[in-house]
Amino acid sequence: MTTNGIEAVFLETHNWGKAAKFFQALGYELEFETGHSSGQLRNGDGPYVFIAEVPEAKEPGMQLVLKATDADKLAADSAVEVVTSLAETHYGTREMTVRDPDGRLWSVQAEK
């Protein structure tokens, strides 16, 4: 197996405070706030939700992140179109972007 479910949901918002309160009302707990209008929440053992505020002129986006158990094997699989190669992040993981057969982009995250 090269992936193991959903690792995270990345959300963009126009109002970090309101978005955080919304998810807290749904039972999520704030794990940390970055200090620059973003932070991470989690509900139990499920995927974490990372929310970042974006300017009003930008449409808020959403991205699901798959958890990789063998990212190197996945990156080498000819059935997977790799859009951005596996690379280290500033927050302690390795990530890559892949495209599914219908053109959707998926982020894949692995531990270092």
PDB file of C-alpha atoms in Angstrom:
ATOM      1  CA  MET A   1       0.000   0.000   0.000  1.00  0.00           C
ATOM      2  CA  THR A   2       1.358   3.458  -0.863  1.00  0.00           C
ATOM      3  CA  THR A   3      -1.319   5.669   0.727  1.00  0.00           C
ATOM      4  CA  ASN A   4      -3.232   5.284   3.957  1.00  0.00           C
ATOM      5  CA  GLY A   5      -6.301   7.509   3.898  1.00  0.00           C
ATOM      6  CA  ILE A   6      -6.704  11.243   4.284  1.00  0.00           C
ATOM      7  CA  GLU A   7      -4.035  13.036   6.293  1.00  0.00           C
ATOM      8  CA  ALA A   8      -5.506  16.526   6.238  1.00  0.00           C
ATOM      9  CA  VAL A   9      -7.898  19.033   4.780  1.00  0.00           C
ATOM     10  CA  PHE A  10      -6.401  22.416   3.898  1.00  0.00           C
ATOM     11  CA  LEU A  11      -8.960  25.211   3.779  1.00  0.00           C
ATOM     12  CA  GLU A  12      -8.642  28.834   2.781  1.00  0.00           C
ATOM     13  CA  THR A  13     -10.975  31.368   4.342  1.00  0.00           C
ATOM     14  CA  HIS A  14     -11.650  35.091   4.338  1.00  0.00           C
ATOM     15  CA  ASN A  15     -11.976  35.130   8.140  1.00  0.00           C
ATOM     16  CA  TRP A  16      -9.714  32.880  10.218  1.00  0.00           C
ATOM     17  CA  GLY A  17     -11.492  33.661  13.491  1.00  0.00           C
ATOM     18  CA  LYS A  18     -14.969  32.823  12.213  1.00  0.00           C
ATOM     19  CA  ALA A  19     -13.747  29.670  10.462  1.00  0.00           C
ATOM     20  CA  ALA A  20     -11.961  28.431  13.602  1.00  0.00           C
ATOM     21  CA  LYS A  21     -15.063  29.067  15.737  1.00  0.00           C
ATOM     22  CA  PHE A  22     -17.222  27.223  13.178  1.00  0.00           C
ATOM     23  CA  PHE A  23     -15.043  24.096  13.366  1.00  0.00           C
ATOM     24  CA  GLN A  24     -14.820  24.334  17.149  1.00  0.00           C
ATOM     25  CA  ALA A  25     -18.636  24.367  17.253  1.00  0.00           C
ATOM     26  CA  LEU A  26     -18.500  21.120  15.245  1.00  0.00           C
ATOM     27  CA  GLY A  27     -16.303  19.530  17.920  1.00  0.00           C
ATOM     28  CA  TYR A  28     -12.815  20.284  16.600  1.00  0.00           C
ATOM     29  CA  GLU A  29     -10.144  21.396  19.034  1.00  0.00           C
ATOM     30  CA  LEU A  30      -7.537  24.022  18.210  1.00  0.00           C
ATOM     31  CA  GLU A  31      -4.124  22.319  18.196  1.00  0.00           C
ATOM     32  CA  PHE A  32      -2.193  25.467  17.368  1.00  0.00           C
ATOM     33  CA  GLU A  33      -2.529  28.927  15.891  1.00  0.00           C
ATOM     34  CA  THR A  34       0.335  30.261  13.775  1.00  0.00           C
ATOM     35  CA  GLY A  35      -0.036  33.915  14.735  1.00  0.00           C
ATOM     36  CA  HIS A  36      -0.635  34.975  11.130  1.00  0.00           C
ATOM     37  CA  SER A  37      -4.333  34.153  10.597  1.00  0.00           C
ATOM     38  CA  SER A  38      -4.023  30.407  10.294  1.00  0.00           C
ATOM     39  CA  GLY A  39      -3.991  27.322  12.449  1.00  0.00           C
ATOM     40  CA  GLN A  40      -4.697  23.642  12.846  1.00  0.00           C
ATOM     41  CA  LEU A  41      -7.701  21.903  14.372  1.00  0.00           C
ATOM     42  CA  ARG A  42      -8.477  18.223  14.958  1.00  0.00           C
ATOM     43  CA  ASN A  43     -11.473  16.146  15.992  1.00  0.00           C
ATOM     44  CA  GLY A  44     -10.362  12.893  17.623  1.00  0.00           C
ATOM     45  CA  ASP A  45      -7.978  10.708  15.644  1.00  0.00           C
ATOM     46  CA  GLY A  46      -9.227  11.831  12.228  1.00  0.00           C
ATOM     47  CA  PRO A  47      -7.505  14.042   9.690  1.00  0.00           C
ATOM     48  CA  TYR A  48      -6.463  17.479  10.851  1.00  0.00           C
ATOM     49  CA  VAL A  49      -7.934  20.637   9.331  1.00  0.00           C
ATOM     50  CA  PHE A  50      -5.488  23.436   8.565  1.00  0.00           C
ATOM     51  CA  ILE A  51      -7.147  26.784   7.862  1.00  0.00           C
ATOM     52  CA  ALA A  52      -5.400  29.811   6.368  1.00  0.00           C
ATOM     53  CA  GLU A  53      -6.860  33.257   5.759  1.00  0.00           C
ATOM     54  CA  VAL A  54      -6.548  34.638   2.219  1.00  0.00           C
ATOM     55  CA  PRO A  55      -7.328  38.132   0.850  1.00  0.00           C
ATOM     56  CA  GLU A  56     -10.932  38.949  -0.086  1.00  0.00           C
ATOM     57  CA  ALA A  57      -9.944  39.143  -3.764  1.00  0.00           C
ATOM     58  CA  LYS A  58      -8.958  35.443  -3.760  1.00  0.00           C
ATOM     59  CA  GLU A  59     -11.538  32.664  -3.980  1.00  0.00           C
ATOM     60  CA  PRO A  60     -11.110  30.403  -0.920  1.00  0.00           C
ATOM     61  CA  GLY A  61      -9.907  26.952  -1.910  1.00  0.00           C
ATOM     62  CA  MET A  62      -9.878  23.499  -0.362  1.00  0.00           C
ATOM     63  CA  GLN A  63      -7.441  20.632  -0.755  1.00  0.00           C
ATOM     64  CA  LEU A  64      -7.489  17.051   0.541  1.00  0.00           C
ATOM     65  CA  VAL A  65      -4.108  15.628   1.467  1.00  0.00           C
ATOM     66  CA  LEU A  66      -3.521  11.881   1.260  1.00  0.00           C
ATOM     67  CA  LYS A  67      -1.163  10.217   3.735  1.00  0.00           C
ATOM     68  CA  ALA A  68       1.606   8.266   2.004  1.00  0.00           C
ATOM     69  CA  THR A  69       3.063   5.132   3.539  1.00  0.00           C
ATOM     70  CA  ASP A  70       5.509   4.639   0.656  1.00  0.00           C
ATOM     71  CA  ALA A  71       5.788   7.941  -1.198  1.00  0.00           C
ATOM     72  CA  ASP A  72       8.897   6.900  -3.123  1.00  0.00           C
ATOM     73  CA  LYS A  73       7.100   3.871  -4.576  1.00  0.00           C
ATOM     74  CA  LEU A  74       4.079   6.009  -5.449  1.00  0.00           C
ATOM     75  CA  ALA A  75       6.290   8.602  -7.181  1.00  0.00           C
ATOM     76  CA  ALA A  76       7.859   5.856  -9.315  1.00  0.00           C
ATOM     77  CA  ASP A  77       4.537   4.250 -10.349  1.00  0.00           C
ATOM     78  CA  SER A  78       3.926   4.784 -14.068  1.00  0.00           C
ATOM     79  CA  ALA A  79       0.136   4.880 -13.477  1.00  0.00           C
ATOM     80  CA  VAL A  80       0.525   8.060 -11.393  1.00  0.00           C
ATOM     81  CA  GLU A  81       1.096  11.431 -13.073  1.00  0.00           C
ATOM     82  CA  VAL A  82       3.420  13.370 -10.779  1.00  0.00           C
ATOM     83  CA  VAL A  83       2.910  17.136 -11.152  1.00  0.00           C
ATOM     84  CA  THR A  84       5.404  18.256  -8.505  1.00  0.00           C
ATOM     85  CA  SER A  85       8.109  15.888  -7.285  1.00  0.00           C
ATOM     86  CA  LEU A  86       8.423  14.671  -3.735  1.00  0.00           C
ATOM     87  CA  ALA A  87      10.139  17.435  -1.749  1.00  0.00           C
ATOM     88  CA  GLU A  88      10.768  18.353   1.864  1.00  0.00           C
ATOM     89  CA  THR A  89       8.519  21.014   3.393  1.00  0.00           C
ATOM     90  CA  HIS A  90       9.337  23.688   5.963  1.00  0.00           C
ATOM     91  CA  TYR A  91       6.951  21.988   8.422  1.00  0.00           C
ATOM     92  CA  GLY A  92       8.730  18.642   8.618  1.00  0.00           C
ATOM     93  CA  THR A  93       7.158  16.402   5.982  1.00  0.00           C
ATOM     94  CA  ARG A  94       7.707  15.460   2.354  1.00  0.00           C
ATOM     95  CA  GLU A  95       5.005  16.310  -0.192  1.00  0.00           C
ATOM     96  CA  MET A  96       4.213  15.890  -3.844  1.00  0.00           C
ATOM     97  CA  THR A  97       1.293  16.692  -6.109  1.00  0.00           C
ATOM     98  CA  VAL A  98      -0.281  14.124  -8.419  1.00  0.00           C
ATOM     99  CA  ARG A  99      -3.038  14.407 -11.033  1.00  0.00           C
ATOM    100  CA  ASP A 100      -5.868  11.878 -11.278  1.00  0.00           C
ATOM    101  CA  PRO A 101      -7.259  10.699 -14.653  1.00  0.00           C
ATOM    102  CA  ASP A 102      -9.956  13.418 -14.545  1.00  0.00           C
ATOM    103  CA  GLY A 103      -7.453  16.238 -14.032  1.00  0.00           C
ATOM    104  CA  ARG A 104      -7.919  16.840 -10.284  1.00  0.00           C
ATOM    105  CA  LEU A 105      -4.787  17.623  -8.284  1.00  0.00           C
ATOM    106  CA  TRP A 106      -4.050  15.704  -5.082  1.00  0.00           C
ATOM    107  CA  SER A 107      -1.444  16.494  -2.477  1.00  0.00           C
ATOM    108  CA  VAL A 108       0.363  13.485  -1.002  1.00  0.00           C
ATOM    109  CA  GLN A 109       2.171  13.923   2.311  1.00  0.00           C
ATOM    110  CA  ALA A 110       4.732  11.593   3.896  1.00  0.00           C
ATOM    111  CA  GLU A 111       6.864  11.652   6.994  1.00  0.00           C
ATOM    112  CA  LYS A 112      10.555  12.387   6.500  1.00  0.00           C
TER     113      LYS A 112
END
